[in-house]
Coordinates of C-alpha atoms in Angstrom, one line a residue:
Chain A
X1 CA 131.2 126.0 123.1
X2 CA 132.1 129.3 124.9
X3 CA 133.5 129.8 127.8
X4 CA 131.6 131.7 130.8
X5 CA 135.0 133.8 131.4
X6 CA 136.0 136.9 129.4
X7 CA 138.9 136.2 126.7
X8 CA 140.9 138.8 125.6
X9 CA 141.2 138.0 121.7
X10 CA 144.2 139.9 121.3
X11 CA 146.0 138.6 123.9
X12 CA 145.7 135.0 122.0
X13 CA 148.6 133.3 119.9
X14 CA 147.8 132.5 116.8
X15 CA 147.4 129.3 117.3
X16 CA 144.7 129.9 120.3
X17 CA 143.0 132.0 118.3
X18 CA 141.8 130.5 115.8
X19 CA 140.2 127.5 117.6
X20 CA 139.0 130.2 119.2
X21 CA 137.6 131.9 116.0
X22 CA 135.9 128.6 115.0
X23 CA 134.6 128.9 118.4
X24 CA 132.9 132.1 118.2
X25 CA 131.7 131.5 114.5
X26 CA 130.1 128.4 116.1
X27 CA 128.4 130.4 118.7
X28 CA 127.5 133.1 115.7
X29 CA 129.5 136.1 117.6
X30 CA 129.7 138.5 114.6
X31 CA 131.8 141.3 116.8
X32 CA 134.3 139.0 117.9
X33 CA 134.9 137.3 114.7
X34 CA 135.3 140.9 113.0
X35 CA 137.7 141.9 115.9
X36 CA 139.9 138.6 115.7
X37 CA 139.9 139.0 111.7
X38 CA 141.7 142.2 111.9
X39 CA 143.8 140.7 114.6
X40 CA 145.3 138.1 112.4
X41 CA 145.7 141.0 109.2
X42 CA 147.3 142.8 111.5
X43 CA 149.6 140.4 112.7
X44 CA 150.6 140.0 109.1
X45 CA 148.5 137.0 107.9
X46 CA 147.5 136.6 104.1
X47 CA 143.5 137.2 104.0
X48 CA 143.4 134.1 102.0
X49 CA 144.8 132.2 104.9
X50 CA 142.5 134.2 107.3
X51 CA 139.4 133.3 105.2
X52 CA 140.7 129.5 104.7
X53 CA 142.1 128.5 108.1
X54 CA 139.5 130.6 110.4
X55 CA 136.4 131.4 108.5
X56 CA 136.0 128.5 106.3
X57 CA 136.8 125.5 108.4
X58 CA 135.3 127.2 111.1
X59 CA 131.8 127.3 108.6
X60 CA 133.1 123.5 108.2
X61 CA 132.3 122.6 111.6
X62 CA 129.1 124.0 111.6
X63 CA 128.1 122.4 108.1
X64 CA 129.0 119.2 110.0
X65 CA 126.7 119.3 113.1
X66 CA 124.1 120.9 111.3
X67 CA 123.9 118.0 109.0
X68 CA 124.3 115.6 112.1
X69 CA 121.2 117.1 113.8
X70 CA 123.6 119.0 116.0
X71 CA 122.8 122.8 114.8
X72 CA 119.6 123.7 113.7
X73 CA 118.8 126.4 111.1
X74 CA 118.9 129.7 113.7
X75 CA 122.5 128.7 114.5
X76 CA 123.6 128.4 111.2
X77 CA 122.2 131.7 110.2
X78 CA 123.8 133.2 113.1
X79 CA 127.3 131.5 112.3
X80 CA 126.6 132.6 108.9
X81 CA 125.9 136.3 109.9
X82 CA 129.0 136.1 111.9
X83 CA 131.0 135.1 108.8
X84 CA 129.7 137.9 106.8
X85 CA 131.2 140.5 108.9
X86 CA 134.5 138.4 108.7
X87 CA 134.3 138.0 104.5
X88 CA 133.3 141.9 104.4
X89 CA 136.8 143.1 105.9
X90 CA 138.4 140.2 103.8
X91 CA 136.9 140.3 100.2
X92 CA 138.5 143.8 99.3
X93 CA 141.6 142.6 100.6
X94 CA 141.4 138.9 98.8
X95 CA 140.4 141.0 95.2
X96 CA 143.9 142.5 95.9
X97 CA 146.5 139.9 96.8
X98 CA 145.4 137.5 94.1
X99 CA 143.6 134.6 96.1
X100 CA 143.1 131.5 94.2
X101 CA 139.8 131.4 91.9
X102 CA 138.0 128.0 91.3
X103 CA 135.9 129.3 89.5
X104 CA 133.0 131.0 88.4
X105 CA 128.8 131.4 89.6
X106 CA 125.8 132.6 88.9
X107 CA 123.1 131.7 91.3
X108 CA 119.4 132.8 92.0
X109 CA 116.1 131.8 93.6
X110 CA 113.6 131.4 90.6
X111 CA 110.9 132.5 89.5
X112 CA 107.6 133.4 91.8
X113 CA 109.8 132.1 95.0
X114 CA 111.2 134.9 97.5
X115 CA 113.2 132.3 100.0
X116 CA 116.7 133.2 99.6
X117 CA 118.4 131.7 102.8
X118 CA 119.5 128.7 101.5
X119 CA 120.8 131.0 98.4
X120 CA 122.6 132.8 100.4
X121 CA 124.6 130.8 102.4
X122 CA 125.0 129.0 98.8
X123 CA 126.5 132.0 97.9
X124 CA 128.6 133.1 101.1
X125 CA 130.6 129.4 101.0
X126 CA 131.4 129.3 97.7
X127 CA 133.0 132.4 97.9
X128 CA 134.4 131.2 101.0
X129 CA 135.7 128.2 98.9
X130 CA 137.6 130.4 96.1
X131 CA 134.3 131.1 93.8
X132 CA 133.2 134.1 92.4
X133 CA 129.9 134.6 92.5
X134 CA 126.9 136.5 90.8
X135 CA 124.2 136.9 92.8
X136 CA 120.7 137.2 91.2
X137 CA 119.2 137.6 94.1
X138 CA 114.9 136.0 93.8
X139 CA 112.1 136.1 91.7
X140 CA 114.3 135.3 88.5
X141 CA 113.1 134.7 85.2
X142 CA 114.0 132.7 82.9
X143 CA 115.7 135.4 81.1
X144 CA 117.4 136.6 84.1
X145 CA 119.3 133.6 84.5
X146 CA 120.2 133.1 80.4
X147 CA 121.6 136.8 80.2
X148 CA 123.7 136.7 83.5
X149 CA 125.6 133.5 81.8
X150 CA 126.2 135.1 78.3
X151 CA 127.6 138.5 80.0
X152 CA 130.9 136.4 81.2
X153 CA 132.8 133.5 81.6
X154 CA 131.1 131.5 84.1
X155 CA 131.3 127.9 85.1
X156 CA 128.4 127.3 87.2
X157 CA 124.5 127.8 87.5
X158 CA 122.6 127.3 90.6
X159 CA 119.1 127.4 91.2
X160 CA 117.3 127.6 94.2
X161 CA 113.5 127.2 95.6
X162 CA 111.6 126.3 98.5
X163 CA 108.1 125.5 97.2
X164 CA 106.5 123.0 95.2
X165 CA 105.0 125.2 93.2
X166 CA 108.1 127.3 92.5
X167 CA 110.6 124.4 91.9
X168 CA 109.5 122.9 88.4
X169 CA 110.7 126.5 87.0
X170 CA 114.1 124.8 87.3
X171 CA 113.5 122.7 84.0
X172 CA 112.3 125.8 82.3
X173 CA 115.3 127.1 82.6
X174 CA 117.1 124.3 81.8
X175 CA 115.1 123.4 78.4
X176 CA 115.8 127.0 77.8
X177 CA 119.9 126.4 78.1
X178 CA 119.2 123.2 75.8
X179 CA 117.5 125.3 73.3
X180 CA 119.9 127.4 73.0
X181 CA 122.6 125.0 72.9
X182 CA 124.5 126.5 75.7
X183 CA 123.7 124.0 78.4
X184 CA 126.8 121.8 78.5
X185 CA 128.6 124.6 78.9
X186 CA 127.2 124.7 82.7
X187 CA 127.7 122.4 85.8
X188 CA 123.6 123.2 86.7
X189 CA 123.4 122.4 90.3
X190 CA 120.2 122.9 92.2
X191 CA 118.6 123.3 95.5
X192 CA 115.9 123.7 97.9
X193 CA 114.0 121.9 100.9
X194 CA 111.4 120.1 99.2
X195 CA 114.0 119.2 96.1
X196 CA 115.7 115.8 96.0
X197 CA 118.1 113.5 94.0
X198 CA 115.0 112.3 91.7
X199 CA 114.2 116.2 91.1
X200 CA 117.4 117.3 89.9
X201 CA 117.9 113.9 87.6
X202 CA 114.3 114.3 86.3
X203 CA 114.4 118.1 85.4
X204 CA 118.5 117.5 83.7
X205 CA 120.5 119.0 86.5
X206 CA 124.1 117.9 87.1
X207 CA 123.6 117.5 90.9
X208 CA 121.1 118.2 93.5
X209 CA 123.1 119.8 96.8
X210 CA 120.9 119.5 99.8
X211 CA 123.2 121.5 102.1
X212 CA 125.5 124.6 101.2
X213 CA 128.1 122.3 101.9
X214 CA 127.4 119.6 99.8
X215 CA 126.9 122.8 97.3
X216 CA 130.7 123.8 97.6
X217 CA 132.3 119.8 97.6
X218 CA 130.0 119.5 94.3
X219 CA 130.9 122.4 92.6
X220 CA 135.2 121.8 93.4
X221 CA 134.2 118.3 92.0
X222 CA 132.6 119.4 88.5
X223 CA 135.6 122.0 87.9
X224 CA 138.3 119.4 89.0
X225 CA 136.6 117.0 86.1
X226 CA 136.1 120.0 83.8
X227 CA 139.9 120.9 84.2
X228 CA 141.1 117.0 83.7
X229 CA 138.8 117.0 80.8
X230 CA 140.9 120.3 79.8
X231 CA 144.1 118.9 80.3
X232 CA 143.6 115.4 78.8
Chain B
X1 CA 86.7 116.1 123.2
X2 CA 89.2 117.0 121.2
X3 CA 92.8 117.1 122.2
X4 CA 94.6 120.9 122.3
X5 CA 96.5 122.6 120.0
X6 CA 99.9 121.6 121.8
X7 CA 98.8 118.0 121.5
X8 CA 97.9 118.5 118.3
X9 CA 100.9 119.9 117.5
X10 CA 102.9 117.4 119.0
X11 CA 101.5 113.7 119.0
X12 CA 98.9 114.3 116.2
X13 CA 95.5 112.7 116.9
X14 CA 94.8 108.7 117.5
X15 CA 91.8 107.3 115.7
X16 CA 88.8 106.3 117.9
X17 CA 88.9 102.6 116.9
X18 CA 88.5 100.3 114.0
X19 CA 85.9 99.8 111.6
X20 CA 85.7 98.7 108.1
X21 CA 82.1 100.0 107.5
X22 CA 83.6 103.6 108.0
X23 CA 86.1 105.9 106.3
X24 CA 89.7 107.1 108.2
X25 CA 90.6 109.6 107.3
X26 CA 94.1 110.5 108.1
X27 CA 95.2 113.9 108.3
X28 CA 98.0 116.5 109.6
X29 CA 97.0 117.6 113.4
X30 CA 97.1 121.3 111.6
X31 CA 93.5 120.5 109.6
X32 CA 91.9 118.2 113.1
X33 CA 89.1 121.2 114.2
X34 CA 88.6 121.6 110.7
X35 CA 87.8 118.2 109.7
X36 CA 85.8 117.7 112.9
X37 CA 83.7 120.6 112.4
X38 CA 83.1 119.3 108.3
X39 CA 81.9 116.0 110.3
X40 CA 79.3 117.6 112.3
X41 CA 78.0 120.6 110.3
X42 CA 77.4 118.1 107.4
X43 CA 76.2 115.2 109.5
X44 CA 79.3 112.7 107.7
X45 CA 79.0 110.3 110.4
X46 CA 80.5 107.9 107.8
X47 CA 83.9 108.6 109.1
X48 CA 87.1 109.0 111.4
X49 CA 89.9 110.8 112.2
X50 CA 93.1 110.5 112.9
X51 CA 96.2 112.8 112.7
X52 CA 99.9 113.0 112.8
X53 CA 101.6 115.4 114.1
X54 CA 101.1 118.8 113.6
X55 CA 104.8 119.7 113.5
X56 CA 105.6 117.8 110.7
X57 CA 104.3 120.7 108.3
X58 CA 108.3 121.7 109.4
X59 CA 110.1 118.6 108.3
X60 CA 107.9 117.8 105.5
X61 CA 110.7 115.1 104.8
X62 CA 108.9 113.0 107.7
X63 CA 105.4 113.0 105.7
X64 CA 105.8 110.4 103.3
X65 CA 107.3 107.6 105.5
X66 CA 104.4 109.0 108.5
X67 CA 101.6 108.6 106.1
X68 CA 102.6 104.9 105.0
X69 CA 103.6 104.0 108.4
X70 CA 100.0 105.0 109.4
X71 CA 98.5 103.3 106.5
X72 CA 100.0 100.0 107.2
X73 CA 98.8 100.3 110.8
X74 CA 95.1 101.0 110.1
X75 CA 94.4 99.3 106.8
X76 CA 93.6 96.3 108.5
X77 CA 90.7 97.8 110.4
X78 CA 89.6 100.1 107.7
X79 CA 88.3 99.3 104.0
X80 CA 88.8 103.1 103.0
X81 CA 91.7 105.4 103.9
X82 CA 91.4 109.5 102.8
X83 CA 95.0 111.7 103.6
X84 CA 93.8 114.9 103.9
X85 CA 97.3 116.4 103.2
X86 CA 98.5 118.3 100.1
X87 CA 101.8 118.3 98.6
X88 CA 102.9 120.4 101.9
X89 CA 106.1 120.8 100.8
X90 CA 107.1 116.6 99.9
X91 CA 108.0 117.9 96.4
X92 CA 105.4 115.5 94.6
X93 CA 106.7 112.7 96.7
X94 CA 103.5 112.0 99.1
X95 CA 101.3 112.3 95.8
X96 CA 103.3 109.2 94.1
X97 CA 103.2 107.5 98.1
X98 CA 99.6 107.8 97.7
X99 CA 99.0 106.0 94.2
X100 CA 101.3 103.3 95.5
X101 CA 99.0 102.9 98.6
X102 CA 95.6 103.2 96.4
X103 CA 94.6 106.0 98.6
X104 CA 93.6 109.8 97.7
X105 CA 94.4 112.5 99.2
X106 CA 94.1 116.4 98.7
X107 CA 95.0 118.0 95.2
X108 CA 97.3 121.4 96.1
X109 CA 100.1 122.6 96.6
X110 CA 99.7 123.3 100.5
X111 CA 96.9 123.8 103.2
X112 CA 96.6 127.7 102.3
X113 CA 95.6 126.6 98.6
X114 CA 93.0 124.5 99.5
X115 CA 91.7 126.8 101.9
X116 CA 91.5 129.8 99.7
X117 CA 90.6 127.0 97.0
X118 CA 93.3 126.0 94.5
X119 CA 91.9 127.8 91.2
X120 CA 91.8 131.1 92.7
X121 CA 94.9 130.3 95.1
X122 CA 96.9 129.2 91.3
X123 CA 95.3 132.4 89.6
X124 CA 96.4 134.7 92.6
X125 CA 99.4 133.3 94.0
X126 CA 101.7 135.0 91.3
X127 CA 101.0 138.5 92.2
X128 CA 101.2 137.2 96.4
X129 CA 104.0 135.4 96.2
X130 CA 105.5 138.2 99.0
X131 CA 102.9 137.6 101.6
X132 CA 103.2 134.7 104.5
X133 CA 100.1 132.8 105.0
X134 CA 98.6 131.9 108.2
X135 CA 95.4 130.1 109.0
X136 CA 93.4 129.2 112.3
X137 CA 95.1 126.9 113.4
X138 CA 99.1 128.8 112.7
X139 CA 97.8 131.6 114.6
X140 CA 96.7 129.6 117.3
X141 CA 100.3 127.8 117.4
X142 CA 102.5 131.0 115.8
X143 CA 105.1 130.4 119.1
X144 CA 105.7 126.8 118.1
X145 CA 105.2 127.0 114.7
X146 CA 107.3 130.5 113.8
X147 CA 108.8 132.4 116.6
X148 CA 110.3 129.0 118.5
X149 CA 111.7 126.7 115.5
X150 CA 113.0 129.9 113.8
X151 CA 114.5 131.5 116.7
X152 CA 113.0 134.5 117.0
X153 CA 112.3 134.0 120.6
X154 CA 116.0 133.8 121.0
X155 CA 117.4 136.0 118.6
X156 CA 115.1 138.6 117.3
X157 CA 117.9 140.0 114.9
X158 CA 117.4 137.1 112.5
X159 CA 113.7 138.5 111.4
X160 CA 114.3 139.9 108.6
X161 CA 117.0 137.2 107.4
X162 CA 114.2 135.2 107.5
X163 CA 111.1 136.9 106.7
X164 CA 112.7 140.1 104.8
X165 CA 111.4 139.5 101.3
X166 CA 108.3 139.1 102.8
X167 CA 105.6 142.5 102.7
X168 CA 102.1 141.1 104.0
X169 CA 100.7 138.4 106.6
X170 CA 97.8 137.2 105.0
X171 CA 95.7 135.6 107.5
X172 CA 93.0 132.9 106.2
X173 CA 90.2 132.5 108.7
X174 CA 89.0 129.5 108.8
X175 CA 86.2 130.6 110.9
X176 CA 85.0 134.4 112.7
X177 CA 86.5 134.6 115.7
X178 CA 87.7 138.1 117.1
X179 CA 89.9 136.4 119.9
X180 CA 91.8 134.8 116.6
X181 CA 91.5 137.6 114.9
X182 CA 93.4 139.7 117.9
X183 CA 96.3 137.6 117.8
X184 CA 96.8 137.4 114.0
X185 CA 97.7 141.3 114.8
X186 CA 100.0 140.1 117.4
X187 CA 101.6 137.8 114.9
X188 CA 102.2 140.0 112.1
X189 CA 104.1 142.8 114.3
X190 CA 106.0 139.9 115.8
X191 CA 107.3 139.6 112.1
X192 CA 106.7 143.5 111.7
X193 CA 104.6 142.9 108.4
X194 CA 100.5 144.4 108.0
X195 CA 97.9 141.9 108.1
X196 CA 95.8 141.4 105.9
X197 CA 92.6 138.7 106.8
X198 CA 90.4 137.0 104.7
X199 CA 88.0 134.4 105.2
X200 CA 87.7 131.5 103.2
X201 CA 86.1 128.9 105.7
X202 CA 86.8 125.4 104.6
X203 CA 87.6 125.4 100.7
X204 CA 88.3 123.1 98.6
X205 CA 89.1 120.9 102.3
X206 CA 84.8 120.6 102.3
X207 CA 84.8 119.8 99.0
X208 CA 87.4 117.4 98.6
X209 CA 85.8 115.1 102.0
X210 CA 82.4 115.4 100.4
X211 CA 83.6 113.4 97.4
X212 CA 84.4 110.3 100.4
X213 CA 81.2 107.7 100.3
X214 CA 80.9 105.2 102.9
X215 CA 82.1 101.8 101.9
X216 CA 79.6 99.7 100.6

């Protein structure tokens, strides 16, 4: 999607540069998405704007052709890398002016399973999407998972793993929540390559999310429900 | 002769005929000089082979449907199919396939349990759980199977997005063979991780095809 001559970023209007920013997140340009960021603070934009308008729909885009076959997983890490240096000048800045919250995470790759990709982009779109989020990080316990929930007021769990051998741990954790009597509290939504719809049912997950997008559009749908249920 | 590793890798392996006094079995292109060399060291003359291709091990979502779309085709001309797969990654989904075939297939979780043999693999894999396995055949095809899907060739920066949790390259050797053994080095500075080989020649793999009689 780039073009061959040199653009001068600055030199853009607003409204050329962020197609332009969707452009370069596409193409994973970490620099220039860091250099048009502080372009558009600088020219007075509300970092929630920044993050919605640029960042996120430009991440939207490349959700949508990597789920068409379009992308393939090195260009969505390199979009996602690019986006990171974007959110880092940006999530001070949101923590100040008061962006909208959805709600709240915590998400970690379980136990015995060090694969933290999908995790992480998990991680970086929901708090593109208005989330906060706790990372775990991998190799999480049981007990990891359980004390991260009780230390605040959270909304959502998520679980990641990419092996066979690692993904059963999921229901572990789950009976755990049950035993304890604090798993309706939790939207549970899981993930991982060799997971599926089947997986998530069998184990007592809310959802399986096989893409970080799907992630994101499942999580805004759980809290929209929980805050009707609120409401009603 | 056997088809290359590229082939291998590629188009998989088509079986030599039809014959319903022998055994197929059907396999991923990953495990073909393996199986090969099982049939000739222990004289199992009683069977065939025939692989898919090699590259599914990265989208295991395409073994279930491959493996009953190559059941169908050759069930006609064979009395006795074998997949010599593990779970490679189908998330217990080739395993239920498999009982609704009436075939077998492998018990593990992936190729480098049944190479290292699933008991010990099951006993060890907790404390290994940071090291990347490779056997003959992944070192053979590391470009196509690692650096070229991932990107590395491309963009080098994403390394340790990908393989930064990671602290050894455990290479299983399927057989001794210094020329294999030189580019498992290669491979593991590629990823920047030490190398660590063992040797655990067939496993459980010999084991599991010498349970396969020939049809009465």
């Amino acid at each position: 999607m780039s073009d061959e001559e040199d653009i001068i970023l600055s030199e853009l209007s607003d409204d050329e540069l962020v197609p332009q920013m969707h452009d370069d997140l596409y193409d994973g340009l970490k620099e220039e998405i860091e250099e048009s960021v502080n372009i558009l603070l600088e020219r007075g934009w509300q970092p929630y704007d920044v993050l919605t308008k640029a960042l996120v729909e430009g991440m939207r885009i490349v959700g949508i052709d990597f789920r068409d076959g379009i992308l393939f997983v090195p260009e969505v890490l390199l979009a996602a890398n690019a986006m990171k240096g974007g959110m880092a000048i940006l999530k001070p800045l949101l923590a100040e002016t008061g962006a909208p919250r959805l709600g709240n995470m915590v998400i970690g790759t379980v136990k015995g399973d060090i694969h933290d990709i999908g995790k992480n982009l998990v991680t970086m779109m929901m708090e593109g999407a208005g989330f906060e989020v706790v990372d775990l990080g991998i190799n999480n316990p049981v007990e990891n998972y359980i004390e991260a929930l009780e230390s605040g007021e959270f909304d959502i769990l998520g679980m990641s793993a990419l092996l066979t051998t690692t993904m059963p741990y999921m229901k572990v954790v789950i009976d755990t929540m049950v035993e304890k009597g604090m798993r309706d509290d939790y939207t549970v939504l899981v993930g991982g390559a060799p997971l599926n719809e089947e997986f998530g049912k069998a184990i007592g997950a809310d959802a399986y999310c096989r893409d970080a997008a799907v992630a994101v559009e499942t999580a805004k749908e759980f809290m929209a429900k929980k805050h009707n249920q609120m409401s009603a | 002769m056997l088809v290359d590793d590229h082939t291998l890798t590629e188009e998989g392996l088509d079986a030599r005929g039809g014959d319903p006094a022998r055994v197929l079995v059907l396999a991923c292109g990953a495990l073909a000089r393996e199986i090969l060399a099982l049939f000739k060291i222990n004289k199992w003359d009683h069977m065939d082979l025939t692989c898919l291709p090699a590259k599914y091990h990265l989208y295991p979502e395409k073994i279930v449907d491959a493996v009953e779309q190559a059941v169908a085709k050759h069930c006609e001309t064979y009395s006795q199919i074998f997949i010599a797969y593990a779970d490679c990654g189908t998330g217990g989904l080739l395993q239920a396939k498999c009982e609704e075939l009436g075939v077998e297939m492998i018990a593990g979780p992936h190729c480098y349990s049944f190479f290292e043999g699933n008991e010990v693999f099951a006993q060890t894999s907790e404390d290994e759980i940071t090291a990347f396995y490779l056997t003959d055949f992944l070192v053979k095809q590391f470009d196509a199977f690692i650096m070229k899907p991932m990107g590395l060739d491309r963009h080098p920066e994403l390394r340790d997005m990908y393989f930064g949790n990671y602290t050894k390259m455990v290479y299983q050797a399927q057989t001794n063979d210094p020329a294999l053994d030189a580019k498992a080095v290669e491979c593991a500075a590629k990823l920047g991780l030490p190398l660590e080989r063992r040797f655990t020649g067939y496993g459980d793999l010999q084991a599991a095809l010498a349970e396969i009689k020939a049809p009465d």
